[in-house]
């Protein structure tokens, strides 16, 4: 079942045609960094959903690699058991040959392992105990082959997942670079990095987030000096010993729902159809990693439509 789920993730609809349509050349007509920023923000609102899908695929890749490691750890024992089973089958064959029944046993052992059980009924001359032992040995041989096939499928799926991520990442990097070239100089001149001050509260999550202020946004990044939105929230809560997935929708499912009135420092605020997440720091403010045109920063909590609030 897990193999099918992972393989299905690989066969999901390709995202490259979507990303290709996210960008236009209209930003070339922008005269100020504010106008460029507005256009980039609009594109990033759509692009972030694609980025979060990358993060979900990385989670699938981690799952596949865990299964690969499990099967590879099992193979030595399976191979040893299969070797013993093959020795036992050889003994049955040798014994049957002595009794003149070699051709019958050989016909049972030949062919597809999946048909062994059906062919065992022809060994009428074996006792019930011998028949049961023979069945166990044949099952052991079949188990090894099944696990080897599953291993090959998982490795192929993992390679496809990784290849898909790398291909789409390169495509997005090329697309967004064109906008950033126009934006960087104007933004740096017009919007110098503010002085955020020091955090004086008691939340380890917020304290960690403060330490990342000014760090660049890089999609798919989870530290130590580059972040995307869910990577930052994962890192901040990880700093206090709480494990979250590197994916906004998964973090939504991993947190308890709370109301706005119940917000405390460190709670998570979810936006944009669960494609963006931020850390509440009190005073109706958040720390978040917005997009690759800017850095980890403090912002008003109502920067965009809020989906809800969560507490790990």
Coordinates of C-alpha atoms in Angstrom, one line a residue:
X1 CA 0.0 0.0 0.0
X2 CA 2.8 2.4 0.9
X3 CA 4.6 1.6 -2.3
X4 CA 1.5 2.4 -4.3
X5 CA 1.0 5.7 -2.5
X6 CA 4.5 6.8 -3.1
X7 CA 4.4 5.8 -6.7
X8 CA 1.1 7.6 -7.1
X9 CA 2.7 10.8 -5.8
X10 CA 5.2 10.5 -8.7
X11 CA 2.4 10.3 -11.2
X12 CA 0.7 13.5 -10.0
X13 CA 0.0 16.2 -12.6
X14 CA 3.1 18.0 -13.6
X15 CA 3.4 21.5 -12.3
X16 CA 5.8 23.0 -14.8
X17 CA 3.1 24.2 -17.2
X18 CA 1.4 26.0 -14.3
X19 CA 4.5 27.8 -13.2
X20 CA 5.3 28.8 -16.7
X21 CA 2.1 30.8 -16.8
X22 CA 2.7 32.6 -13.5
X23 CA 5.1 35.1 -14.8
X24 CA 4.7 37.8 -17.5
X25 CA 6.9 40.5 -18.8
X26 CA 4.6 43.2 -17.5
X27 CA 7.0 44.0 -14.7
X28 CA 9.4 45.4 -17.3
X29 CA 7.1 48.5 -17.3
X30 CA 7.2 49.0 -13.5
X31 CA 8.8 52.3 -12.5
X32 CA 9.3 51.8 -8.8
X33 CA 10.2 48.9 -6.4
X34 CA 6.7 49.3 -5.0
X35 CA 5.1 48.5 -8.3
X36 CA 7.5 45.6 -8.9
X37 CA 6.8 44.3 -5.4
X38 CA 3.0 44.3 -6.0
X39 CA 3.4 42.2 -9.1
X40 CA 5.9 39.8 -7.5
X41 CA 3.6 39.4 -4.5
X42 CA 0.8 38.5 -6.7
X43 CA 2.9 35.8 -8.5
X44 CA 4.3 34.5 -5.2
X45 CA 0.8 34.0 -3.8
X46 CA 0.3 31.5 -6.6
X47 CA 3.8 30.2 -6.6
X48 CA 3.8 29.4 -2.9
X49 CA 1.2 26.7 -3.5
X50 CA 3.6 25.1 -5.9
X51 CA 6.5 25.4 -3.5
X52 CA 4.5 23.7 -0.7
X53 CA 3.8 20.8 -3.1
X54 CA 7.5 20.5 -3.5
X55 CA 7.8 20.2 0.3
X56 CA 5.0 17.6 0.3
X57 CA 6.9 15.6 -2.3
X58 CA 10.1 15.8 -0.1
X59 CA 8.0 14.2 2.7
X60 CA 7.0 11.5 0.3
X61 CA 10.7 11.0 -0.7
X62 CA 11.6 10.7 3.0
X63 CA 8.9 8.1 3.4
X64 CA 10.3 6.1 0.4
X65 CA 13.8 6.3 1.7
X66 CA 12.7 5.0 5.1
X67 CA 11.0 2.0 3.4
X68 CA 14.1 1.4 1.3
X69 CA 16.2 1.3 4.4
X70 CA 13.8 -1.0 6.2
X71 CA 13.8 -3.5 3.3
X72 CA 17.6 -3.4 2.8
X73 CA 18.0 -4.1 6.5
X74 CA 15.7 -7.2 6.1
X75 CA 17.4 -8.6 3.1
X76 CA 20.3 -10.3 4.8
X77 CA 18.0 -12.3 7.1
X78 CA 15.7 -13.1 4.2
X79 CA 18.6 -14.2 2.0
X80 CA 19.9 -16.5 4.8
X81 CA 16.5 -17.9 5.3
X82 CA 16.0 -18.4 1.6
X83 CA 19.4 -20.2 1.3
X84 CA 18.3 -22.6 4.1
X85 CA 14.9 -23.1 2.3
X86 CA 16.7 -23.9 -0.9
X87 CA 18.8 -26.5 0.8
X88 CA 15.7 -28.1 2.2
X89 CA 14.1 -28.1 -1.2
X90 CA 17.2 -29.7 -2.6
X91 CA 16.9 -32.4 0.0
X92 CA 13.3 -33.0 -0.9
X93 CA 14.3 -33.3 -4.6
X94 CA 17.2 -35.7 -3.8
X95 CA 14.9 -37.8 -1.6
X96 CA 12.2 -37.9 -4.3
X97 CA 14.8 -38.8 -6.9
X98 CA 15.9 -41.8 -4.8
X99 CA 12.3 -42.9 -4.6
X100 CA 11.8 -42.5 -8.3
X101 CA 9.7 -39.4 -8.0
X102 CA 12.2 -36.8 -9.1
X103 CA 10.3 -35.7 -12.2
X104 CA 7.2 -35.0 -10.2
X105 CA 9.0 -32.9 -7.6
X106 CA 11.0 -31.0 -10.2
X107 CA 7.8 -30.1 -12.0
X108 CA 6.4 -28.6 -8.8
X109 CA 9.5 -26.6 -8.1
X110 CA 9.7 -25.2 -11.6
X111 CA 7.7 -22.1 -12.9
X112 CA 6.2 -19.1 -11.2
X113 CA 6.6 -19.0 -7.4
X114 CA 3.1 -17.6 -7.2
X115 CA 1.8 -20.9 -8.4
X116 CA 3.7 -23.0 -5.8
X117 CA 0.7 -23.5 -3.5
X118 CA -1.5 -24.8 -6.4
X119 CA 1.2 -27.2 -7.6
X120 CA 1.8 -28.7 -4.1
X121 CA -1.4 -30.7 -4.3
X122 CA 0.3 -33.0 -6.7
X123 CA 2.8 -34.1 -4.1
X124 CA 0.4 -36.7 -2.8
X125 CA 3.2 -39.0 -1.7
X126 CA 4.5 -36.5 0.9
X127 CA 3.2 -36.7 4.5
X128 CA 1.2 -33.7 5.9
X129 CA 4.2 -32.6 7.9
X130 CA 6.5 -32.8 4.8
X131 CA 4.0 -31.0 2.7
X132 CA 3.7 -28.2 5.3
X133 CA 7.5 -27.9 5.6
X134 CA 7.8 -27.7 1.8
X135 CA 5.2 -25.0 1.6
X136 CA 7.0 -23.0 4.3
X137 CA 10.3 -23.2 2.3
X138 CA 8.7 -22.2 -0.9
X139 CA 6.9 -19.3 0.8
X140 CA 10.3 -18.1 2.1
X141 CA 11.8 -18.1 -1.4
X142 CA 8.8 -16.2 -2.7
X143 CA 9.0 -13.6 0.1
X144 CA 12.6 -12.8 -0.8
X145 CA 11.6 -12.2 -4.4
X146 CA 8.6 -10.1 -3.4
X147 CA 10.7 -7.8 -1.2
X148 CA 13.4 -7.5 -3.9
X149 CA 10.8 -6.4 -6.4
X150 CA 9.3 -3.9 -3.8
X151 CA 12.8 -2.5 -3.2
X152 CA 13.4 -1.9 -6.9
X153 CA 10.0 -0.2 -7.3
X154 CA 10.7 2.1 -4.3
X155 CA 14.1 3.0 -5.6
X156 CA 12.7 3.9 -9.0
X157 CA 9.9 5.9 -7.4
X158 CA 12.3 7.8 -5.2
X159 CA 14.5 8.6 -8.2
X160 CA 11.4 9.9 -10.1
X161 CA 10.3 12.1 -7.1
X162 CA 13.8 13.6 -6.8
X163 CA 14.1 14.2 -10.5
X164 CA 10.7 15.9 -10.6
X165 CA 11.6 18.2 -7.8
X166 CA 15.0 19.2 -9.3
X167 CA 13.5 19.8 -12.7
X168 CA 10.7 22.0 -11.4
X169 CA 13.0 23.9 -9.0
X170 CA 15.3 24.8 -11.9
X171 CA 12.3 26.0 -13.9
X172 CA 11.1 28.3 -11.1
X173 CA 14.5 29.6 -10.4
X174 CA 14.9 30.7 -14.0
X175 CA 11.4 32.3 -14.0
X176 CA 11.7 34.3 -10.8
X177 CA 15.2 35.5 -11.5
X178 CA 14.0 37.7 -14.3
X179 CA 11.7 39.6 -11.9
X180 CA 14.3 39.8 -9.1
X181 CA 16.9 41.4 -11.4
X182 CA 14.5 44.3 -11.9
X183 CA 13.6 44.5 -8.3
X184 CA 16.8 44.1 -6.3
X185 CA 18.5 47.5 -6.9
X186 CA 15.3 49.6 -6.5
X187 CA 14.2 47.7 -3.3
X188 CA 17.6 47.9 -1.6
X189 CA 17.7 51.7 -2.2
X190 CA 14.2 52.5 -1.2
X191 CA 13.7 50.0 1.6
X192 CA 16.8 49.7 3.8
X193 CA 16.7 46.8 6.3
X194 CA 14.9 48.1 9.5
X195 CA 16.1 47.7 13.0
X196 CA 13.8 45.1 14.6
X197 CA 15.2 45.6 18.1
X198 CA 15.7 42.7 20.6
X199 CA 13.1 40.2 21.8
X200 CA 12.4 40.5 25.5
X201 CA 9.6 37.9 25.9
X202 CA 9.8 34.3 27.2
X203 CA 8.8 32.2 24.2
X204 CA 11.7 30.1 22.9
X205 CA 9.9 29.8 19.5
X206 CA 9.7 33.6 19.1
X207 CA 13.2 34.0 20.4
X208 CA 14.5 31.7 17.7
X209 CA 12.4 33.5 15.0
X210 CA 13.9 36.8 16.1
X211 CA 17.4 35.4 15.6
X212 CA 16.4 34.7 11.9
X213 CA 15.2 38.2 11.1
X214 CA 16.9 39.4 8.0
X215 CA 17.8 35.9 6.7
X216 CA 17.0 35.4 3.1
X217 CA 13.9 33.5 1.8
X218 CA 14.8 30.4 -0.3
X219 CA 11.9 28.1 -1.2
X220 CA 12.4 24.6 0.2
X221 CA 15.0 25.9 2.8
X222 CA 14.8 25.1 6.5
X223 CA 17.9 26.8 7.9
X224 CA 20.2 27.5 9.3
X225 CA 20.5 30.8 7.4
X226 CA 17.8 30.5 4.7
X227 CA 14.1 29.7 5.1
X228 CA 10.8 29.3 3.4
X229 CA 7.6 29.9 5.4
X230 CA 7.0 26.3 6.7
X231 CA 10.8 25.8 7.1
X232 CA 11.0 28.7 9.5
X233 CA 8.0 27.5 11.6
X234 CA 9.5 24.0 11.6
X235 CA 12.9 25.4 12.7
X236 CA 11.4 27.6 15.4
X237 CA 9.3 24.9 17.0
X238 CA 12.1 22.4 16.6
X239 CA 14.3 24.7 18.7
X240 CA 12.0 24.0 21.7
X241 CA 11.8 20.2 21.0
X242 CA 8.6 20.1 19.0
X243 CA 8.7 18.3 15.6
X244 CA 6.7 19.7 12.7
X245 CA 6.7 18.6 9.0
X246 CA 8.2 20.9 6.4
X247 CA 4.8 21.6 4.8
X248 CA 2.1 24.2 5.7
X249 CA -0.9 21.9 5.2
X250 CA 0.8 19.1 7.3
X251 CA 1.6 21.7 10.0
X252 CA -2.1 22.6 10.0
X253 CA -3.0 19.0 10.6
X254 CA -0.3 18.7 13.3
X255 CA -1.6 21.6 15.4
X256 CA -4.6 22.2 17.6
X257 CA -7.2 24.7 16.4
X258 CA -7.5 27.9 18.5
X259 CA -9.3 31.2 18.1
X260 CA -7.7 34.6 17.5
X261 CA -8.5 35.6 21.1
X262 CA -6.5 32.6 22.3
X263 CA -3.3 33.4 20.4
X264 CA -0.1 33.3 22.4
X265 CA 3.5 34.0 21.4
X266 CA 4.7 31.2 19.2
X267 CA 1.3 30.1 17.9
X268 CA 1.0 29.6 14.1
X269 CA -1.1 31.7 11.8
X270 CA -2.1 30.1 8.4
X271 CA -2.9 32.0 5.2
X272 CA -3.7 31.7 1.5
X273 CA -5.5 28.4 1.4
X274 CA -2.9 26.8 3.7
X275 CA 0.0 27.8 1.5
X276 CA 1.6 30.2 3.9
X277 CA 2.3 30.1 7.6
X278 CA 3.7 32.5 10.1
X279 CA 4.7 32.8 13.8
X280 CA 2.6 35.0 16.1
X281 CA 4.8 37.2 18.3
X282 CA 2.1 39.2 20.1
X283 CA 0.6 42.7 19.6
X284 CA -1.1 41.6 16.4
X285 CA 2.3 41.0 14.7
X286 CA 3.9 38.0 13.1
X287 CA 7.4 36.9 12.0
X288 CA 7.4 35.1 8.6
X289 CA 9.4 34.3 5.5
X290 CA 7.3 36.0 2.8
X291 CA 9.1 35.3 -0.5
X292 CA 12.4 35.4 -2.3
X293 CA 12.3 39.2 -2.9
X294 CA 12.7 39.9 0.7
X295 CA 13.8 38.4 4.0
X296 CA 12.5 37.0 7.3
X297 CA 10.6 39.9 8.8
X298 CA 8.0 41.2 11.2
X299 CA 4.7 42.1 9.8
X300 CA 1.1 42.9 10.8
X301 CA -1.0 39.7 11.4
X302 CA -3.5 40.7 8.7
X303 CA -1.1 40.8 5.8
X304 CA -3.6 38.6 3.8
X305 CA -6.7 36.5 4.4
X306 CA -6.2 34.2 7.4
X307 CA -7.3 30.5 7.2
X308 CA -7.0 29.9 11.0
X309 CA -4.6 29.5 13.9
X310 CA -2.8 26.5 15.3
X311 CA -0.9 25.5 18.4
X312 CA 1.6 22.6 18.3

